Backbone atoms as SQL, in Angstrom:
CREATE TABLE atoms (id INTEGER PRIMARY KEY, chain TEXT, resi INTEGER, resn TEXT, atom TEXT, x REAL, y REAL, z REAL);
INSERT INTO atoms VALUES
  (1, 'A', 1, 'MET', 'N', 48.338, -57.493, 102.283),
  (2, 'A', 1, 'MET', 'CA', 47.318, -58.221, 103.192),
  (3, 'A', 1, 'MET', 'C', 47.527, -57.812, 104.445),
  (4, 'A', 2, 'LEU', 'N', 46.636, -57.776, 105.307),
  (5, 'A', 2, 'LEU', 'CA', 46.649, -57.170, 107.060),
  (6, 'A', 2, 'LEU', 'C', 47.329, -58.975, 107.333),
  (7, 'A', 3, 'GLU', 'N', 48.165, -58.537, 108.490),
  (8, 'A', 3, 'GLU', 'CA', 48.539, -59.363, 109.076),
  (9, 'A', 3, 'GLU', 'C', 47.857, -60.420, 109.942),
  (10, 'A', 4, 'ARG', 'N', 46.676, -59.659, 110.331),
  (11, 'A', 4, 'ARG', 'CA', 45.698, -60.718, 110.904),
  (12, 'A', 4, 'ARG', 'C', 45.433, -61.559, 109.884),
  (13, 'A', 5, 'GLN', 'N', 44.853, -61.348, 108.947),
  (14, 'A', 5, 'GLN', 'CA', 44.079, -61.996, 107.521),
  (15, 'A', 5, 'GLN', 'C', 45.226, -63.429, 107.119),
  (16, 'A', 6, 'ALA', 'N', 46.300, -62.898, 107.255),
  (17, 'A', 6, 'ALA', 'CA', 47.492, -63.794, 106.668),
  (18, 'A', 6, 'ALA', 'C', 47.653, -65.025, 107.362),
  (19, 'A', 7, 'ASP', 'N', 47.714, -64.053, 108.994),
  (20, 'A', 7, 'ASP', 'CA', 47.870, -65.116, 109.663),
  (21, 'A', 7, 'ASP', 'C', 46.472, -66.396, 109.954),
  (22, 'A', 8, 'LEU', 'N', 45.576, -65.881, 110.034),
  (23, 'A', 8, 'LEU', 'CA', 44.631, -66.784, 109.419),
  (24, 'A', 8, 'LEU', 'C', 44.803, -68.102, 108.744),
  (25, 'A', 9, 'ALA', 'N', 44.807, -66.996, 107.386),
  (26, 'A', 9, 'ALA', 'CA', 44.860, -68.249, 106.350),
  (27, 'A', 9, 'ALA', 'C', 46.193, -69.492, 106.714),
  (28, 'A', 10, 'ARG', 'N', 47.041, -68.865, 107.126),
  (29, 'A', 10, 'ARG', 'CA', 48.147, -69.509, 107.354),
  (30, 'A', 10, 'ARG', 'C', 47.653, -70.707, 108.266),
  (31, 'A', 11, 'ASN', 'N', 47.480, -70.398, 109.471),
  (32, 'A', 11, 'ASN', 'CA', 46.794, -71.161, 110.312),
  (33, 'A', 11, 'ASN', 'C', 46.026, -72.251, 110.148),
  (34, 'A', 12, 'ALA', 'N', 44.526, -71.478, 109.550),
  (35, 'A', 12, 'ALA', 'CA', 43.503, -72.367, 108.709),
  (36, 'A', 12, 'ALA', 'C', 44.303, -73.495, 107.522),
  (37, 'A', 13, 'LEU', 'N', 45.263, -72.858, 106.637),
  (38, 'A', 13, 'LEU', 'CA', 45.984, -74.108, 105.785),
  (39, 'A', 13, 'LEU', 'C', 46.759, -75.437, 106.311),
  (40, 'A', 14, 'ASP', 'N', 47.376, -74.763, 107.544),
  (41, 'A', 14, 'ASP', 'CA', 48.328, -75.641, 108.123),
  (42, 'A', 14, 'ASP', 'C', 47.080, -76.982, 109.178),
  (43, 'A', 15, 'LYS', 'N', 46.317, -76.353, 109.427),
  (44, 'A', 15, 'LYS', 'CA', 45.283, -77.329, 109.545),
  (45, 'A', 15, 'LYS', 'C', 44.459, -78.574, 108.801),
  (46, 'A', 16, 'LEU', 'N', 44.295, -77.568, 107.533),
  (47, 'A', 16, 'LEU', 'CA', 43.693, -78.169, 106.512),
  (48, 'A', 16, 'LEU', 'C', 44.912, -79.443, 106.347),
  (49, 'A', 17, 'ILE', 'N', 46.102, -79.243, 105.878),
  (50, 'A', 17, 'ILE', 'CA', 47.103, -80.119, 105.309),
  (51, 'A', 17, 'ILE', 'C', 47.369, -81.156, 106.460),
  (52, 'A', 18, 'GLU', 'N', 47.511, -80.701, 107.863),
  (53, 'A', 18, 'GLU', 'CA', 47.507, -81.646, 109.135),
  (54, 'A', 18, 'GLU', 'C', 46.557, -82.752, 109.221),
  (55, 'A', 19, 'SER', 'N', 45.374, -82.333, 108.891),
  (56, 'A', 19, 'SER', 'CA', 44.229, -83.217, 109.428),
  (57, 'A', 19, 'SER', 'C', 43.803, -83.845, 108.008),
  (58, 'A', 20, 'ASN', 'N', 44.342, -83.868, 107.012),
  (59, 'A', 20, 'ASN', 'CA', 43.762, -84.451, 105.982),
  (60, 'A', 20, 'ASN', 'C', 44.976, -85.868, 104.885),
  (61, 'A', 21, 'ASP', 'N', 44.425, -86.180, 104.285),
  (62, 'A', 21, 'ASP', 'CA', 45.208, -86.855, 103.377),
  (63, 'A', 21, 'ASP', 'C', 45.778, -86.284, 102.674),
  (64, 'A', 22, 'ALA', 'N', 46.716, -86.030, 102.146),
  (65, 'A', 22, 'ALA', 'CA', 47.730, -85.130, 101.290),
  (66, 'A', 22, 'ALA', 'C', 47.557, -85.335, 99.986),
  (67, 'A', 23, 'GLU', 'N', 46.771, -86.063, 99.457),
  (68, 'A', 23, 'GLU', 'CA', 46.162, -85.775, 97.760),
  (69, 'A', 23, 'GLU', 'C', 45.175, -85.234, 98.359),
  (70, 'A', 24, 'LYS', 'N', 44.033, -85.092, 99.334),
  (71, 'A', 24, 'LYS', 'CA', 43.079, -84.622, 99.321),
  (72, 'A', 24, 'LYS', 'C', 42.711, -82.982, 99.356),
  (73, 'A', 25, 'ALA', 'N', 44.218, -82.590, 100.286),
  (74, 'A', 25, 'ALA', 'CA', 44.555, -81.496, 100.999),
  (75, 'A', 25, 'ALA', 'C', 45.250, -80.681, 99.591),
  (76, 'A', 26, 'ASN', 'N', 45.852, -81.237, 98.837),
  (77, 'A', 26, 'ASN', 'CA', 46.323, -81.069, 97.744),
  (78, 'A', 26, 'ASN', 'C', 45.445, -80.423, 96.601),
  (79, 'A', 27, 'VAL', 'N', 44.018, -80.891, 96.392),
  (80, 'A', 27, 'VAL', 'CA', 42.701, -81.015, 95.702),
  (81, 'A', 27, 'VAL', 'C', 41.808, -79.744, 96.132),
  (82, 'A', 28, 'ALA', 'N', 42.091, -79.837, 97.532),
  (83, 'A', 28, 'ALA', 'CA', 41.498, -78.333, 98.103),
  (84, 'A', 28, 'ALA', 'C', 42.473, -76.953, 98.060),
  (85, 'A', 29, 'LEU', 'N', 43.580, -77.534, 98.009),
  (86, 'A', 29, 'LEU', 'CA', 44.245, -76.356, 97.997),
  (87, 'A', 29, 'LEU', 'C', 44.536, -75.655, 96.207),
  (88, 'A', 30, 'GLU', 'N', 44.242, -76.684, 95.545),
  (89, 'A', 30, 'GLU', 'CA', 44.253, -76.401, 94.136),
  (90, 'A', 30, 'GLU', 'C', 42.478, -75.486, 93.675),
  (91, 'A', 31, 'LEU', 'N', 41.854, -76.178, 94.172),
  (92, 'A', 31, 'LEU', 'CA', 40.298, -75.423, 93.871),
  (93, 'A', 31, 'LEU', 'C', 40.650, -74.034, 94.719),
  (94, 'A', 32, 'MET', 'N', 41.272, -73.551, 96.068),
  (95, 'A', 32, 'MET', 'CA', 41.307, -72.443, 96.115),
  (96, 'A', 32, 'MET', 'C', 41.900, -71.464, 95.621),
  (97, 'A', 33, 'VAL', 'N', 43.090, -72.112, 94.987),
  (98, 'A', 33, 'VAL', 'CA', 44.105, -71.444, 93.963),
  (99, 'A', 33, 'VAL', 'C', 43.117, -70.976, 92.934),
  (100, 'A', 34, 'LYS', 'N', 42.348, -71.949, 92.106),
  (101, 'A', 34, 'LYS', 'CA', 41.483, -71.376, 91.229),
  (102, 'A', 34, 'LYS', 'C', 40.263, -70.046, 91.454),
  (103, 'A', 35, 'LEU', 'N', 39.760, -70.532, 92.375),
  (104, 'A', 35, 'LEU', 'CA', 38.701, -69.338, 93.062),
  (105, 'A', 35, 'LEU', 'C', 39.339, -67.999, 92.770),
  (106, 'A', 36, 'VAL', 'N', 40.673, -67.787, 93.682),
  (107, 'A', 36, 'VAL', 'CA', 40.877, -66.389, 94.064),
  (108, 'A', 36, 'VAL', 'C', 41.480, -66.056, 92.455),
  (109, 'A', 37, 'ASP', 'N', 42.030, -66.888, 92.019),
  (110, 'A', 37, 'ASP', 'CA', 42.932, -66.338, 90.567),
  (111, 'A', 37, 'ASP', 'C', 41.760, -66.306, 89.366),
  (112, 'A', 38, 'SER', 'N', 40.990, -66.453, 89.578),
  (113, 'A', 38, 'SER', 'CA', 39.497, -66.217, 88.581),
  (114, 'A', 38, 'SER', 'C', 39.133, -65.043, 89.151),
  (115, 'A', 39, 'MET', 'N', 39.354, -64.341, 90.599),
  (116, 'A', 39, 'MET', 'CA', 38.722, -63.074, 91.315),
  (117, 'A', 39, 'MET', 'C', 39.951, -62.299, 90.792),
  (118, 'A', 40, 'ILE', 'N', 41.000, -62.407, 90.812),
  (119, 'A', 40, 'ILE', 'CA', 42.405, -61.432, 90.281),
  (120, 'A', 40, 'ILE', 'C', 41.908, -61.291, 88.555),
  (121, 'A', 41, 'GLN', 'N', 41.852, -62.291, 87.848),
  (122, 'A', 41, 'GLN', 'CA', 41.623, -62.044, 86.652),
  (123, 'A', 41, 'GLN', 'C', 40.550, -61.206, 86.078),
  (124, 'A', 42, 'ASN', 'N', 39.383, -61.572, 87.079),
  (125, 'A', 42, 'ASN', 'CA', 38.135, -60.532, 86.641),
  (126, 'A', 42, 'ASN', 'C', 37.646, -59.774, 87.751),
  (127, 'A', 43, 'PRO', 'N', 38.712, -58.522, 87.651),
  (128, 'A', 43, 'PRO', 'CA', 38.378, -58.080, 89.220),
  (129, 'A', 43, 'PRO', 'C', 36.840, -57.428, 88.957),
  (130, 'A', 44, 'GLU', 'N', 36.380, -57.110, 88.300),
  (131, 'A', 44, 'GLU', 'CA', 35.329, -56.433, 87.820),
  (132, 'A', 44, 'GLU', 'C', 33.796, -57.054, 87.925),
  (133, 'A', 45, 'LYS', 'N', 33.907, -58.392, 87.732),
  (134, 'A', 45, 'LYS', 'CA', 32.795, -59.602, 87.468),
  (135, 'A', 45, 'LYS', 'C', 32.624, -59.944, 89.166),
  (136, 'A', 46, 'SER', 'N', 31.342, -59.840, 89.586),
  (137, 'A', 46, 'SER', 'CA', 31.075, -60.033, 90.983),
  (138, 'A', 46, 'SER', 'C', 31.004, -61.606, 91.182),
  (139, 'A', 47, 'LYS', 'N', 30.597, -62.221, 89.820),
  (140, 'A', 47, 'LYS', 'CA', 30.162, -63.585, 89.753),
  (141, 'A', 47, 'LYS', 'C', 31.153, -64.478, 89.912),
  (142, 'A', 48, 'TYR', 'N', 32.791, -63.865, 90.133),
  (143, 'A', 48, 'TYR', 'CA', 33.719, -64.551, 90.429),
  (144, 'A', 48, 'TYR', 'C', 33.996, -64.106, 92.115),
  (145, 'A', 49, 'ARG', 'N', 33.373, -63.508, 92.811),
  (146, 'A', 49, 'ARG', 'CA', 33.970, -63.661, 94.301),
  (147, 'A', 49, 'ARG', 'C', 32.625, -64.009, 94.787),
  (148, 'A', 50, 'LYS', 'N', 31.869, -65.053, 94.341),
  (149, 'A', 50, 'LYS', 'CA', 31.107, -65.599, 95.191),
  (150, 'A', 50, 'LYS', 'C', 31.073, -67.139, 95.080),
  (151, 'A', 51, 'VAL', 'N', 30.577, -68.131, 95.557),
  (152, 'A', 51, 'VAL', 'CA', 30.363, -69.521, 95.483),
  (153, 'A', 51, 'VAL', 'C', 29.229, -70.037, 96.258),
  (154, 'A', 52, 'LYS', 'N', 28.332, -70.651, 95.123),
  (155, 'A', 52, 'LYS', 'CA', 26.861, -71.500, 95.829),
  (156, 'A', 52, 'LYS', 'C', 27.811, -72.349, 97.246),
  (157, 'A', 53, 'LYS', 'N', 27.115, -72.148, 98.096),
  (158, 'A', 53, 'LYS', 'CA', 27.415, -73.079, 99.393),
  (159, 'A', 53, 'LYS', 'C', 27.283, -74.678, 98.960),
  (160, 'A', 54, 'GLY', 'N', 26.563, -74.906, 98.230),
  (161, 'A', 54, 'GLY', 'CA', 25.880, -76.110, 97.593),
  (162, 'A', 54, 'GLY', 'C', 26.506, -76.630, 96.108),
  (163, 'A', 55, 'SER', 'N', 28.013, -75.981, 96.044),
  (164, 'A', 55, 'SER', 'CA', 28.226, -76.483, 94.476),
  (165, 'A', 55, 'SER', 'C', 29.192, -77.751, 95.114),
  (166, 'A', 56, 'LYS', 'N', 28.742, -78.605, 94.164),
  (167, 'A', 56, 'LYS', 'CA', 29.294, -79.873, 94.231),
  (168, 'A', 56, 'LYS', 'C', 31.029, -80.489, 94.386),
  (169, 'A', 57, 'ALA', 'N', 31.372, -79.204, 93.477),
  (170, 'A', 57, 'ALA', 'CA', 32.852, -79.276, 93.623),
  (171, 'A', 57, 'ALA', 'C', 33.612, -78.625, 94.805),
  (172, 'A', 58, 'LEU', 'N', 32.662, -77.668, 95.463),
  (173, 'A', 58, 'LEU', 'CA', 33.227, -76.993, 96.698),
  (174, 'A', 58, 'LEU', 'C', 32.882, -77.702, 98.064),
  (175, 'A', 59, 'GLN', 'N', 31.526, -78.566, 97.970),
  (176, 'A', 59, 'GLN', 'CA', 31.400, -80.090, 99.016),
  (177, 'A', 59, 'GLN', 'C', 32.142, -80.696, 99.376),
  (178, 'A', 60, 'ARG', 'N', 33.019, -81.346, 97.413),
  (179, 'A', 60, 'ARG', 'CA', 33.472, -82.545, 97.735),
  (180, 'A', 60, 'ARG', 'C', 35.276, -82.509, 97.434),
  (181, 'A', 61, 'LYS', 'N', 35.645, -81.357, 97.568),
  (182, 'A', 61, 'LYS', 'CA', 37.121, -80.918, 97.756),
  (183, 'A', 61, 'LYS', 'C', 37.226, -79.898, 98.320),
  (184, 'A', 62, 'VAL', 'N', 36.595, -79.441, 99.307),
  (185, 'A', 62, 'VAL', 'CA', 36.924, -78.708, 100.144),
  (186, 'A', 62, 'VAL', 'C', 36.257, -78.775, 101.650),
  (187, 'A', 63, 'LEU', 'N', 35.057, -78.698, 101.466),
  (188, 'A', 63, 'LEU', 'CA', 34.086, -78.909, 102.632),
  (189, 'A', 63, 'LEU', 'C', 33.972, -79.750, 103.412),
  (190, 'A', 64, 'CYS', 'N', 34.084, -81.073, 102.736),
  (191, 'A', 64, 'CYS', 'CA', 34.253, -82.079, 103.527),
  (192, 'A', 64, 'CYS', 'C', 35.144, -82.628, 103.964),
  (193, 'A', 65, 'LEU', 'N', 36.472, -81.914, 103.986),
  (194, 'A', 65, 'LEU', 'CA', 37.796, -81.969, 104.808),
  (195, 'A', 65, 'LEU', 'C', 37.698, -81.508, 106.324),
  (196, 'A', 66, 'ASP', 'N', 38.378, -82.349, 107.085),
  (197, 'A', 66, 'ASP', 'CA', 38.719, -81.247, 108.505),
  (198, 'A', 66, 'ASP', 'C', 39.182, -79.949, 108.067),
  (199, 'A', 67, 'GLY', 'N', 38.541, -79.243, 108.799),
  (200, 'A', 67, 'GLY', 'CA', 39.313, -77.576, 108.514),
  (201, 'A', 67, 'GLY', 'C', 39.019, -77.102, 107.153),
  (202, 'A', 68, 'GLY', 'N', 38.075, -77.982, 105.976),
  (203, 'A', 68, 'GLY', 'CA', 37.722, -77.373, 104.980),
  (204, 'A', 68, 'GLY', 'C', 37.295, -75.737, 105.030),
  (205, 'A', 69, 'LEU', 'N', 36.422, -75.530, 106.077),
  (206, 'A', 69, 'LEU', 'CA', 35.756, -74.350, 106.309),
  (207, 'A', 69, 'LEU', 'C', 36.291, -73.322, 106.620),
  (208, 'A', 70, 'GLN', 'N', 37.133, -73.593, 107.522),
  (209, 'A', 70, 'GLN', 'CA', 38.212, -72.877, 108.143),
  (210, 'A', 70, 'GLN', 'C', 39.134, -71.882, 107.019),
  (211, 'A', 71, 'ALA', 'N', 39.716, -73.170, 106.269),
  (212, 'A', 71, 'ALA', 'CA', 40.666, -72.527, 105.359),
  (213, 'A', 71, 'ALA', 'C', 40.193, -71.694, 104.491),
  (214, 'A', 72, 'LEU', 'N', 38.822, -71.963, 103.648),
  (215, 'A', 72, 'LEU', 'CA', 37.786, -70.798, 103.016),
  (216, 'A', 72, 'LEU', 'C', 37.480, -69.535, 104.014),
  (217, 'A', 73, 'VAL', 'N', 37.463, -69.515, 104.892),
  (218, 'A', 73, 'VAL', 'CA', 37.056, -68.452, 105.881),
  (219, 'A', 73, 'VAL', 'C', 38.761, -67.660, 106.020),
  (220, 'A', 74, 'GLY', 'N', 39.316, -68.692, 105.936),
  (221, 'A', 74, 'GLY', 'CA', 41.178, -68.303, 106.163),
  (222, 'A', 74, 'GLY', 'C', 41.346, -67.324, 104.840),
  (223, 'A', 75, 'ILE', 'N', 40.984, -67.906, 103.834),
  (224, 'A', 75, 'ILE', 'CA', 41.949, -67.486, 102.612),
  (225, 'A', 75, 'ILE', 'C', 40.730, -65.873, 102.147),
  (226, 'A', 76, 'GLY', 'N', 39.502, -65.438, 102.751),
  (227, 'A', 76, 'GLY', 'CA', 39.032, -64.286, 102.806),
  (228, 'A', 76, 'GLY', 'C', 37.243, -64.343, 102.890),
  (229, 'A', 77, 'PHE', 'N', 37.262, -65.696, 102.497),
  (230, 'A', 77, 'PHE', 'CA', 35.407, -65.595, 102.192),
  (231, 'A', 77, 'PHE', 'C', 34.467, -65.558, 103.519),
  (232, 'A', 78, 'ARG', 'N', 33.759, -65.452, 103.419),
  (233, 'A', 78, 'ARG', 'CA', 32.849, -65.249, 104.194),
  (234, 'A', 78, 'ARG', 'C', 31.234, -65.695, 103.864),
  (235, 'A', 79, 'GLU', 'N', 30.775, -66.642, 105.120),
  (236, 'A', 79, 'GLU', 'CA', 29.267, -66.925, 104.637),
  (237, 'A', 79, 'GLU', 'C', 28.426, -66.336, 104.744),
  (238, 'A', 80, 'ASP', 'N', 27.786, -66.141, 103.488),
  (239, 'A', 80, 'ASP', 'CA', 26.388, -65.280, 103.287),
  (240, 'A', 80, 'ASP', 'C', 25.175, -66.140, 103.444),
  (241, 'A', 81, 'VAL', 'N', 24.227, -65.902, 103.236),
  (242, 'A', 81, 'VAL', 'CA', 22.935, -66.942, 103.053),
  (243, 'A', 81, 'VAL', 'C', 22.820, -68.114, 101.976),
  (244, 'A', 82, 'ASP', 'N', 23.335, -67.704, 101.043),
  (245, 'A', 82, 'ASP', 'CA', 23.046, -69.089, 100.041),
  (246, 'A', 82, 'ASP', 'C', 24.753, -69.275, 99.250),
  (247, 'A', 83, 'PHE', 'N', 25.512, -68.335, 99.741),
  (248, 'A', 83, 'PHE', 'CA', 26.934, -68.330, 99.063),
  (249, 'A', 83, 'PHE', 'C', 28.129, -68.152, 100.351),
  (250, 'A', 84, 'PHE', 'N', 29.055, -68.611, 99.862),
  (251, 'A', 84, 'PHE', 'CA', 30.403, -67.886, 99.865),
  (252, 'A', 84, 'PHE', 'C', 31.335, -66.455, 99.555),
  (253, 'A', 85, 'VAL', 'N', 30.822, -65.686, 100.054),
  (254, 'A', 85, 'VAL', 'CA', 31.356, -64.328, 99.470),
  (255, 'A', 85, 'VAL', 'C', 32.933, -63.759, 99.771),
  (256, 'A', 86, 'HIS', 'N', 33.493, -63.157, 98.664),
  (257, 'A', 86, 'HIS', 'CA', 34.932, -62.670, 99.240),
  (258, 'A', 86, 'HIS', 'C', 34.976, -61.580, 98.779),
  (259, 'A', 87, 'GLU', 'N', 35.418, -60.341, 99.480),
  (260, 'A', 87, 'GLU', 'CA', 35.034, -58.986, 99.398),
  (261, 'A', 87, 'GLU', 'C', 36.887, -58.543, 99.183),
  (262, 'A', 88, 'MET', 'N', 37.999, -59.246, 99.646),
  (263, 'A', 88, 'MET', 'CA', 39.133, -58.684, 99.498),
  (264, 'A', 88, 'MET', 'C', 39.695, -57.526, 98.522),
  (265, 'A', 89, 'PRO', 'N', 40.269, -56.325, 98.667),
  (266, 'A', 89, 'PRO', 'CA', 40.708, -56.244, 97.503),
  (267, 'A', 89, 'PRO', 'C', 41.440, -56.960, 96.483),
  (268, 'A', 90, 'THR', 'N', 41.924, -56.225, 95.400),
  (269, 'A', 90, 'THR', 'CA', 42.618, -57.408, 94.328),
  (270, 'A', 90, 'THR', 'C', 44.028, -57.524, 94.915),
  (271, 'A', 91, 'GLN', 'N', 44.399, -56.425, 95.331),
  (272, 'A', 91, 'GLN', 'CA', 46.118, -56.894, 95.747),
  (273, 'A', 91, 'GLN', 'C', 46.228, -57.367, 96.887),
  (274, 'A', 92, 'GLU', 'N', 45.692, -57.724, 97.549),
  (275, 'A', 92, 'GLU', 'CA', 45.292, -58.336, 98.934),
  (276, 'A', 92, 'GLU', 'C', 45.029, -59.781, 98.586),
  (277, 'A', 93, 'LEU', 'N', 43.989, -60.060, 97.321),
  (278, 'A', 93, 'LEU', 'CA', 43.835, -61.455, 96.536),
  (279, 'A', 93, 'LEU', 'C', 45.414, -62.032, 96.420),
  (280, 'A', 94, 'MET', 'N', 46.402, -61.201, 95.274),
  (281, 'A', 94, 'MET', 'CA', 47.447, -61.319, 95.041),
  (282, 'A', 94, 'MET', 'C', 48.423, -61.754, 95.976),
  (283, 'A', 95, 'ASP', 'N', 48.128, -61.110, 97.374),
  (284, 'A', 95, 'ASP', 'CA', 49.048, -61.913, 98.457),
  (285, 'A', 95, 'ASP', 'C', 48.522, -63.201, 98.476),
  (286, 'A', 96, 'MET', 'N', 47.222, -63.233, 98.693),
  (287, 'A', 96, 'MET', 'CA', 46.834, -64.555, 99.066),
  (288, 'A', 96, 'MET', 'C', 46.911, -65.732, 98.398),
  (289, 'A', 97, 'LEU', 'N', 47.126, -65.453, 97.309),
  (290, 'A', 97, 'LEU', 'CA', 47.406, -66.188, 95.964),
  (291, 'A', 97, 'LEU', 'C', 48.736, -67.098, 96.260),
  (292, 'A', 98, 'THR', 'N', 49.780, -66.026, 96.785),
  (293, 'A', 98, 'THR', 'CA', 51.220, -66.364, 96.724),
  (294, 'A', 98, 'THR', 'C', 51.272, -67.100, 98.372),
  (295, 'A', 99, 'VAL', 'N', 50.107, -67.115, 99.154),
  (296, 'A', 99, 'VAL', 'CA', 50.203, -67.928, 100.247),
  (297, 'A', 99, 'VAL', 'C', 49.844, -69.282, 99.905),
  (298, 'A', 100, 'LEU', 'N', 48.742, -69.354, 99.223),
  (299, 'A', 100, 'LEU', 'CA', 48.051, -70.540, 98.486),
  (300, 'A', 100, 'LEU', 'C', 49.333, -71.284, 97.848),
  (301, 'A', 101, 'TYR', 'N', 49.857, -70.680, 96.931),
  (302, 'A', 101, 'TYR', 'CA', 51.306, -71.231, 96.271),
  (303, 'A', 101, 'TYR', 'C', 52.094, -72.028, 96.758),
  (304, 'A', 102, 'VAL', 'N', 52.503, -71.227, 98.263),
  (305, 'A', 102, 'VAL', 'CA', 53.163, -71.490, 99.118),
  (306, 'A', 102, 'VAL', 'C', 53.384, -72.687, 99.708),
  (307, 'A', 103, 'PHE', 'N', 51.841, -72.963, 100.119),
  (308, 'A', 103, 'PHE', 'CA', 51.145, -74.336, 100.718),
  (309, 'A', 103, 'PHE', 'C', 51.271, -75.437, 99.491),
  (310, 'A', 104, 'SER', 'N', 50.825, -74.694, 98.632),
  (311, 'A', 104, 'SER', 'CA', 50.489, -76.354, 97.475),
  (312, 'A', 104, 'SER', 'C', 51.868, -76.455, 96.874),
  (313, 'A', 105, 'MET', 'N', 52.856, -75.611, 96.904),
  (314, 'A', 105, 'MET', 'CA', 54.290, -76.217, 96.926),
  (315, 'A', 105, 'MET', 'C', 54.705, -77.432, 98.362),
  (316, 'A', 106, 'MET', 'N', 54.097, -77.380, 99.007),
  (317, 'A', 106, 'MET', 'CA', 54.623, -78.492, 99.971),
  (318, 'A', 106, 'MET', 'C', 54.393, -79.664, 99.238),
  (319, 'A', 107, 'PHE', 'N', 53.744, -79.709, 98.305),
  (320, 'A', 107, 'PHE', 'CA', 53.308, -81.621, 97.640),
  (321, 'A', 107, 'PHE', 'C', 53.806, -82.120, 96.496);
């Protein structure tokens, strides 16, 4: 994984954890782990590389939190018109999953 992306992820995840209730931050991390893991498990299926901006789970578990959007962008998603899209290669996704697991172990 590019060092710059890893630094963005760490900084954004730090902010997410520091700025929110521990339980809510953990729920957000769990959802991000699921999203990244689904992309790794299904590398050829593009539907796993995008999430609707209006997704109720995403809104309720990540985007409503202070630093939630930054965390999502930090782990490699970019905003498109109706979706958050992820284009990171599978090997880099595995590295990102490791970063997410490390942060989720803080709870």
